[in-house]
Amino acid sequence: MPTTKVFLIGAGPGDKGLITVKGLEILSRADVILYDHLIGHELLDHAKDDAEKISVGKFAANHTLPQESINDLIIEKAREGKVVARLKGGDCYLFGRGGEEAEACYGAGIAFEVVPGITSALAAPCYGGIPPTHRDCTSNIAIVTGHRKKGDTRPIDIPKAGTVIFLMSVGNIENIIQSLLGAGYAADTKIAAVEHGTCYDQRVIKGTLENFLDVIKDHPLRTPAIFIVGKVVELQEKLDWFSRKPRILLLGNYPERYAHLGTIVHRQIIQCVETNDGSQTAQSLQNAKKQDWIVFTSGNGIKFFFKKLYALGLDARIFANTKFAVIGKASGERLAEFGIKADLTAETESSAGLLNAFAGIDVSGLSILLPQAEVSSEQLPQGLAARGAKIEKLTVYKTIEKEIDDVDLDYIDQILFTSGSTVKAFVKKFGSVPEHIEALCLGEPTQATAKQHNIDAKIIDK
Ligand code: SAH
């Protein structure tokens, strides 16, 4: 049996969560990934560090690479002995020319497998609030491409079905509506467009065959979009679950932690990276066991502190005589992952909260180490020093700004600031928070930074 070298993988319609477990597993071990324009780009974060990622960007008539060249590239990479993932929007075989790619592999004698995906033809109606079949409406559907070569104005063949779903049809909608009317569909038949289905900027536009062209004059259509024609469109108002969720822009890390709050639009605008000033840091770490207390003001501080400690061949066992304080419950959990139970946890997640937590402890003459970010508030070290403690600061990380994919703020309801640096990075990139967007934040220090930038942010419980 030859080992499979080429995997055609359906990436799903846009929401990155809609790829299959099998597809994701193969993606994460592929050597080469050839991907389409319409896939959720965050999926590429699952690739191996050294995977080669090649955009073959197919959308509408605008093919970055002609199909034959895509086929050739798949075969060339497979012949180099690489595991090739061909990541395709939606499902591989539905209007995706996946069949042709599989045939090309077959013709070249290269083993292939196909992992089906969730097609936009079904997912966009679902997220748009329209079940393609319903016992009160219809028991059959047809999925049609409305794509025609430029200049071809012949009517589209319309199958007889209770629900007709059109893909690749935005440029041809006038002809489609004429063809539907010509095939006997009544003028008051319902039609809906679902643009950017399953994505945060999804929009549903509804009308009838009679008025739809007027409706879209006021709301110009965006691609990609599908059209759904039939009585099922009437259910949309009741079943429109997706648009009822708030769309929340998150600029920090860990989007999964906030998924219960709404549709998370994740753009990681800042990244925490380790800092190192060589021998001084090493010396500080070697001496850390002599400290009376070590105080952590963030989960990242904990992560990078232990990374450095481990790099020196040391671990938590050196801290038998040292006490630990953390700024909040989450940091306490993080610390426990490194084998240490916090002795003190601030009740409110802030420097003031930590100073309060220390209120009952005589720190006079005690040595306290503060592993922290390059830019950190002075409130805690000054407060503890004022009570007689000997403070040593140890910079273990810094935040850097990253380029992010565009985000259309018109489709955002809330922004969640998870740290002061996300506030600053947002202001730098976007200026101010538009009026229709509610600003949220995680704790008092972040709220204070927001305030400095004239942003009124409400503190929320995670
Ligand atoms: N194989 C893909 C379809 C490829 S054809 C699938 O199974 O989904 C490309 C067409 O798919 C687009 O013109 C558009 O009609 C539709 N499409 C793809 N992604 C979409 C999305 N997120 N929302 C609405 N339509 C989408």
Coordinates of C-alpha atoms in Angstrom, one line a residue, residues 123-455:
A123 CA -23.7 26.4 6.7
A124 CA -24.5 29.9 5.5
P125 CA -28.3 29.2 5.6
C126 CA -27.9 27.7 9.0
Y127 CA -26.0 30.7 10.5
G128 CA -28.4 33.0 8.5
G129 CA -31.4 31.5 10.3
I130 CA -32.8 29.5 7.4
P131 CA -33.2 25.7 7.5
P132 CA -33.0 24.6 3.8
T133 CA -35.8 22.0 4.5
H134 CA -38.7 22.1 6.9
R135 CA -41.8 19.9 7.0
D136 CA -44.1 23.0 6.7
C137 CA -42.2 24.3 3.6
T138 CA -40.4 21.7 1.5
S139 CA -38.8 18.3 1.6
N140 CA -36.3 18.9 -1.2
I141 CA -33.6 21.3 -2.1
A142 CA -31.4 22.0 -5.1
I143 CA -27.9 23.5 -5.0
V144 CA -27.1 25.4 -8.2
T145 CA -24.2 27.4 -9.5
G146 CA -25.3 30.7 -11.1
H147 CA -21.8 31.3 -12.5
R148 CA -21.6 32.0 -16.2
K149 CA -18.8 32.9 -18.4
K150 CA -18.7 36.7 -18.9
G151 CA -21.1 37.8 -21.6
D152 CA -23.2 34.6 -21.4
T153 CA -26.7 35.8 -20.9
R154 CA -28.6 32.6 -21.5
P155 CA -31.1 31.7 -18.7
I156 CA -29.9 29.6 -15.9
D157 CA -31.4 26.1 -15.7
I158 CA -33.6 26.1 -12.7
P159 CA -34.4 22.7 -11.1
K160 CA -37.8 22.1 -9.7
A161 CA -37.3 22.1 -5.9
G162 CA -39.0 23.7 -2.9
T163 CA -35.7 25.4 -1.9
V164 CA -33.1 26.5 -4.4
I165 CA -29.7 27.5 -3.2
F166 CA -27.4 29.5 -5.5
L167 CA -23.6 29.7 -5.2
M168 CA -21.2 31.8 -7.2
S169 CA -24.1 34.0 -8.2
V170 CA -23.6 37.6 -7.0
G171 CA -22.5 38.9 -10.4
N172 CA -25.4 37.2 -12.1
I173 CA -28.3 37.8 -9.8
E174 CA -30.4 39.6 -12.3
N175 CA -30.3 36.7 -14.7
I176 CA -31.1 34.3 -11.9
I177 CA -34.2 36.2 -10.9
Q178 CA -35.4 36.4 -14.5
S179 CA -34.7 32.7 -14.9
L180 CA -36.7 31.8 -11.7
L181 CA -39.6 33.9 -12.9
G182 CA -39.4 32.4 -16.3
A183 CA -39.4 28.9 -14.8
G184 CA -42.7 29.6 -13.1
Y185 CA -41.7 30.8 -9.6
A186 CA -44.2 33.4 -8.4
A187 CA -43.2 37.0 -8.1
D188 CA -43.8 37.0 -4.3
T189 CA -41.4 34.0 -3.7
K190 CA -39.1 34.8 -0.9
I191 CA -35.3 35.1 -1.5
A192 CA -32.5 35.8 0.9
A193 CA -28.8 36.5 0.4
V194 CA -26.4 35.4 3.1
E195 CA -23.1 37.2 2.7
H196 CA -19.9 36.2 4.5
G197 CA -21.8 33.3 6.0
T198 CA -20.6 32.1 9.4
C199 CA -18.2 35.0 9.7
Y200 CA -18.5 37.9 12.2
D201 CA -19.5 40.2 9.4
Q202 CA -22.2 38.0 8.0
R203 CA -25.3 39.8 6.7
V204 CA -28.7 38.5 5.6
I205 CA -30.6 40.5 3.0
K206 CA -34.2 39.5 2.3
G207 CA -36.8 40.2 -0.3
T208 CA -39.1 38.7 -2.9
L209 CA -38.2 37.9 -6.5
E210 CA -40.2 41.0 -7.4
N211 CA -38.4 43.5 -5.2
F212 CA -35.0 42.0 -4.5
L213 CA -33.1 43.9 -7.2
D214 CA -34.4 47.2 -5.6
V215 CA -33.4 46.0 -2.1
I216 CA -29.8 45.3 -3.1
K217 CA -29.6 48.6 -4.8
D218 CA -29.8 50.1 -1.3
H219 CA -27.6 47.3 0.2
P220 CA -24.9 46.4 -2.4
L221 CA -24.0 42.8 -2.1
R222 CA -20.6 41.7 -0.8
T223 CA -19.0 38.4 -1.9
P224 CA -18.9 35.6 -1.0
A225 CA -22.6 35.1 -0.7
I226 CA -25.3 32.5 -1.4
F227 CA -28.9 33.0 -2.3
I228 CA -31.7 30.9 -0.9
V229 CA -35.0 30.9 -2.7
G230 CA -38.2 29.4 -1.3
K231 CA -40.8 29.5 1.6
V232 CA -38.1 28.5 4.2
V233 CA -36.8 32.1 4.1
E234 CA -40.0 33.0 6.1
L235 CA -38.5 31.2 9.1
Q236 CA -35.5 33.5 9.2
E237 CA -36.8 36.0 11.8
K238 CA -37.5 33.3 14.3
L239 CA -34.4 31.2 13.7
D240 CA -31.8 34.0 13.3
W241 CA -29.7 32.8 16.3
F242 CA -26.3 33.9 15.1
S243 CA -27.0 37.6 14.8
R244 CA -28.4 37.6 18.4
K245 CA -24.9 36.9 19.7
P246 CA -22.8 40.0 20.4
R247 CA -19.7 40.2 18.2
I248 CA -16.7 40.9 20.4
L249 CA -13.3 42.1 19.2
L250 CA -10.5 40.6 21.2
L251 CA -7.0 41.9 20.7
G252 CA -5.2 39.8 23.4
N253 CA -4.7 36.1 23.8
Y254 CA -6.8 33.0 24.6
P255 CA -9.9 33.6 22.5
E256 CA -11.4 30.3 23.7
R257 CA -11.7 31.7 27.2
Y258 CA -14.2 34.3 26.1
A259 CA -16.3 32.2 23.6
H260 CA -19.2 32.0 26.0
L261 CA -19.6 35.8 25.8
G262 CA -20.4 36.0 22.1
T263 CA -18.8 35.6 18.7
I264 CA -15.2 36.3 19.3
V265 CA -13.4 38.2 16.5
H266 CA -9.8 37.5 17.4
R267 CA -7.0 39.8 16.1
Q268 CA -3.9 39.3 18.2
I269 CA -2.5 42.8 18.1
I270 CA 0.1 42.3 20.8
Q271 CA 2.4 39.4 21.6
C272 CA 4.3 38.8 24.7
V273 CA 7.9 37.8 24.1
E274 CA 10.7 36.9 26.4
T275 CA 13.3 39.4 27.3
N276 CA 16.8 38.7 28.5
D277 CA 19.6 40.8 29.7
G278 CA 22.0 38.0 30.1
S279 CA 24.1 37.5 33.2
Q280 CA 22.1 39.9 35.3
T281 CA 18.9 37.9 34.7
A282 CA 20.7 34.6 35.4
Q283 CA 22.1 36.0 38.6
S284 CA 18.7 37.2 39.7
L285 CA 17.2 33.8 39.1
Q286 CA 20.1 32.0 40.8
N287 CA 19.5 34.1 43.9
A288 CA 15.7 33.9 43.7
K289 CA 15.5 31.2 46.3
K290 CA 16.9 33.6 48.9
Q291 CA 14.0 36.0 48.4
D292 CA 11.3 36.1 51.1
W293 CA 8.6 36.7 48.6
I294 CA 8.1 36.5 44.9
V295 CA 5.1 38.5 43.6
F296 CA 3.6 37.9 40.2
T297 CA 1.4 40.5 38.6
S298 CA 0.5 38.5 35.4
G299 CA 0.2 35.0 34.0
N300 CA 2.8 35.9 31.4
G301 CA 5.2 37.0 34.2
I302 CA 4.8 33.5 35.6
K303 CA 5.2 31.8 32.3
F304 CA 8.4 33.6 31.3
F305 CA 9.9 33.5 34.8
F306 CA 9.7 29.7 34.9
K307 CA 10.9 29.4 31.3
K308 CA 14.1 31.2 32.3
L309 CA 14.4 29.2 35.5
Y310 CA 14.1 25.9 33.7
A311 CA 16.6 27.1 31.1
L312 CA 19.1 27.3 34.0
G313 CA 18.4 23.8 35.0
L314 CA 16.4 24.9 38.1
D315 CA 12.8 24.2 39.1
A316 CA 10.2 24.9 41.8
R317 CA 12.2 22.7 44.4
I318 CA 14.5 25.7 45.1
F319 CA 11.7 27.7 46.6
A320 CA 11.1 25.7 49.8
N321 CA 11.7 28.8 51.8
T322 CA 10.1 31.4 49.6
K323 CA 6.5 32.6 49.6
F324 CA 4.5 33.5 46.6
A325 CA 1.8 36.2 45.9
V326 CA -0.3 36.5 42.8
I327 CA -2.5 39.2 41.4
G328 CA -5.6 37.0 40.9
K329 CA -7.2 33.6 40.7
A330 CA -6.1 32.9 37.1
S331 CA -2.5 33.7 38.0
G332 CA -2.8 31.4 41.0
E333 CA -3.9 28.6 38.6
R334 CA -1.1 29.4 36.3
L335 CA 1.4 29.2 39.2
A336 CA 0.0 25.9 40.3
E337 CA 0.9 24.5 36.8
F338 CA 4.5 25.0 37.8
G339 CA 4.1 23.2 41.0
I340 CA 3.6 26.1 43.4
K341 CA 0.6 27.0 45.5
A342 CA 0.2 30.7 46.0
D343 CA 0.4 31.9 49.6
L344 CA -1.4 35.1 48.9
T345 CA -3.9 36.1 46.2
A346 CA -5.2 39.6 45.7
E347 CA -9.0 39.9 45.9
T348 CA -9.2 42.6 43.2
E349 CA -6.9 42.1 40.2
S350 CA -4.7 45.2 40.6
S351 CA -1.6 46.7 42.2
A352 CA -3.9 48.2 44.8
G353 CA -5.4 44.8 45.4
L354 CA -2.0 43.2 45.9
L355 CA -1.0 46.0 48.3
N356 CA -4.2 45.3 50.2
A357 CA -3.5 41.6 50.4
F358 CA -0.1 42.4 52.0
A359 CA -1.8 44.8 54.5
G360 CA -1.7 42.2 57.3
I361 CA 1.9 41.2 56.7
D362 CA 4.9 43.0 58.1
V363 CA 7.2 43.2 55.0
S364 CA 9.7 45.5 56.7
G365 CA 13.2 44.2 56.0
L366 CA 11.9 41.4 53.8
S367 CA 13.3 40.8 50.3
I368 CA 10.7 40.7 47.5
L369 CA 11.3 39.8 43.9
L370 CA 8.9 41.2 41.2
P371 CA 9.2 39.3 37.9
Q372 CA 7.4 41.6 35.4
A373 CA 6.9 43.2 32.0
E374 CA 9.4 45.7 30.6
V375 CA 6.8 48.4 31.1
S376 CA 5.1 48.0 34.5
S377 CA 3.3 50.2 37.0
E378 CA 5.4 51.6 39.8
Q379 CA 2.5 51.5 42.3
L380 CA 3.3 48.0 43.7
P381 CA 7.0 48.3 44.1
Q382 CA 6.7 51.8 45.6
G383 CA 3.9 50.7 47.9
L384 CA 5.9 47.8 49.2
A385 CA 9.1 49.8 49.5
A386 CA 7.3 52.4 51.5
R387 CA 6.5 49.7 54.0
G388 CA 10.2 48.8 54.3
A389 CA 10.5 45.9 51.9
K390 CA 13.7 45.5 49.8
I391 CA 12.4 45.3 46.2
E392 CA 14.1 43.7 43.2
K393 CA 12.5 44.0 39.8
L394 CA 13.2 41.4 37.2
T395 CA 12.1 42.0 33.6
V396 CA 11.1 38.7 32.0
Y397 CA 9.0 39.8 29.1
K398 CA 7.8 42.6 26.9
T399 CA 4.8 43.1 24.7
I400 CA 5.3 43.9 21.0
E401 CA 2.7 45.0 18.5
K402 CA 1.8 42.7 15.6
E403 CA 0.3 43.4 12.1
I404 CA -3.3 42.1 12.1
D405 CA -5.9 41.2 9.4
D406 CA -8.4 43.9 8.7
V407 CA -11.5 44.1 10.9
D408 CA -14.6 45.9 9.9
L409 CA -15.7 47.8 13.0
D410 CA -19.2 48.3 11.6
Y411 CA -19.8 44.7 12.4
I412 CA -18.4 44.8 15.9
D413 CA -20.7 45.3 19.0
Q414 CA -18.2 45.1 21.8
I415 CA -14.4 45.4 22.4
L416 CA -12.9 43.4 25.2
F417 CA -9.6 44.9 26.4
T418 CA -7.7 42.2 28.3
S419 CA -4.7 44.4 29.3
G420 CA -3.5 47.9 29.2
S421 CA -1.3 47.1 26.2
T422 CA -4.3 46.0 24.2
V423 CA -5.9 49.4 24.9
K424 CA -2.8 51.2 23.7
A425 CA -2.4 49.1 20.6
F426 CA -6.0 49.6 19.7
V427 CA -5.8 53.4 20.0
K428 CA -2.7 53.4 17.9
K429 CA -4.3 51.4 15.1
F430 CA -7.9 52.6 15.2
G431 CA -7.9 55.9 17.0
S432 CA -11.0 56.0 19.1
V433 CA -13.8 53.5 19.9
P434 CA -16.7 54.1 17.6
E435 CA -19.9 55.2 19.3
H436 CA -21.9 52.0 18.5
I437 CA -19.2 49.8 20.2
E438 CA -19.3 49.0 23.9
A439 CA -15.9 48.8 25.6
L440 CA -15.3 46.1 28.1
C441 CA -12.2 45.2 30.1
L442 CA -11.0 42.6 32.6
G443 CA -9.7 44.5 35.6
E444 CA -9.0 47.9 37.2
P445 CA -5.5 48.5 35.8
T446 CA -6.9 48.0 32.2
Q447 CA -9.8 50.2 33.0
A448 CA -7.4 52.9 34.2
T449 CA -5.4 52.7 31.0
A450 CA -8.6 52.9 29.0
K451 CA -9.6 56.0 30.9
Q452 CA -6.3 57.6 30.2
H453 CA -7.2 57.2 26.5
N454 CA -10.7 58.6 27.0
I455 CA -12.3 55.2 26.8

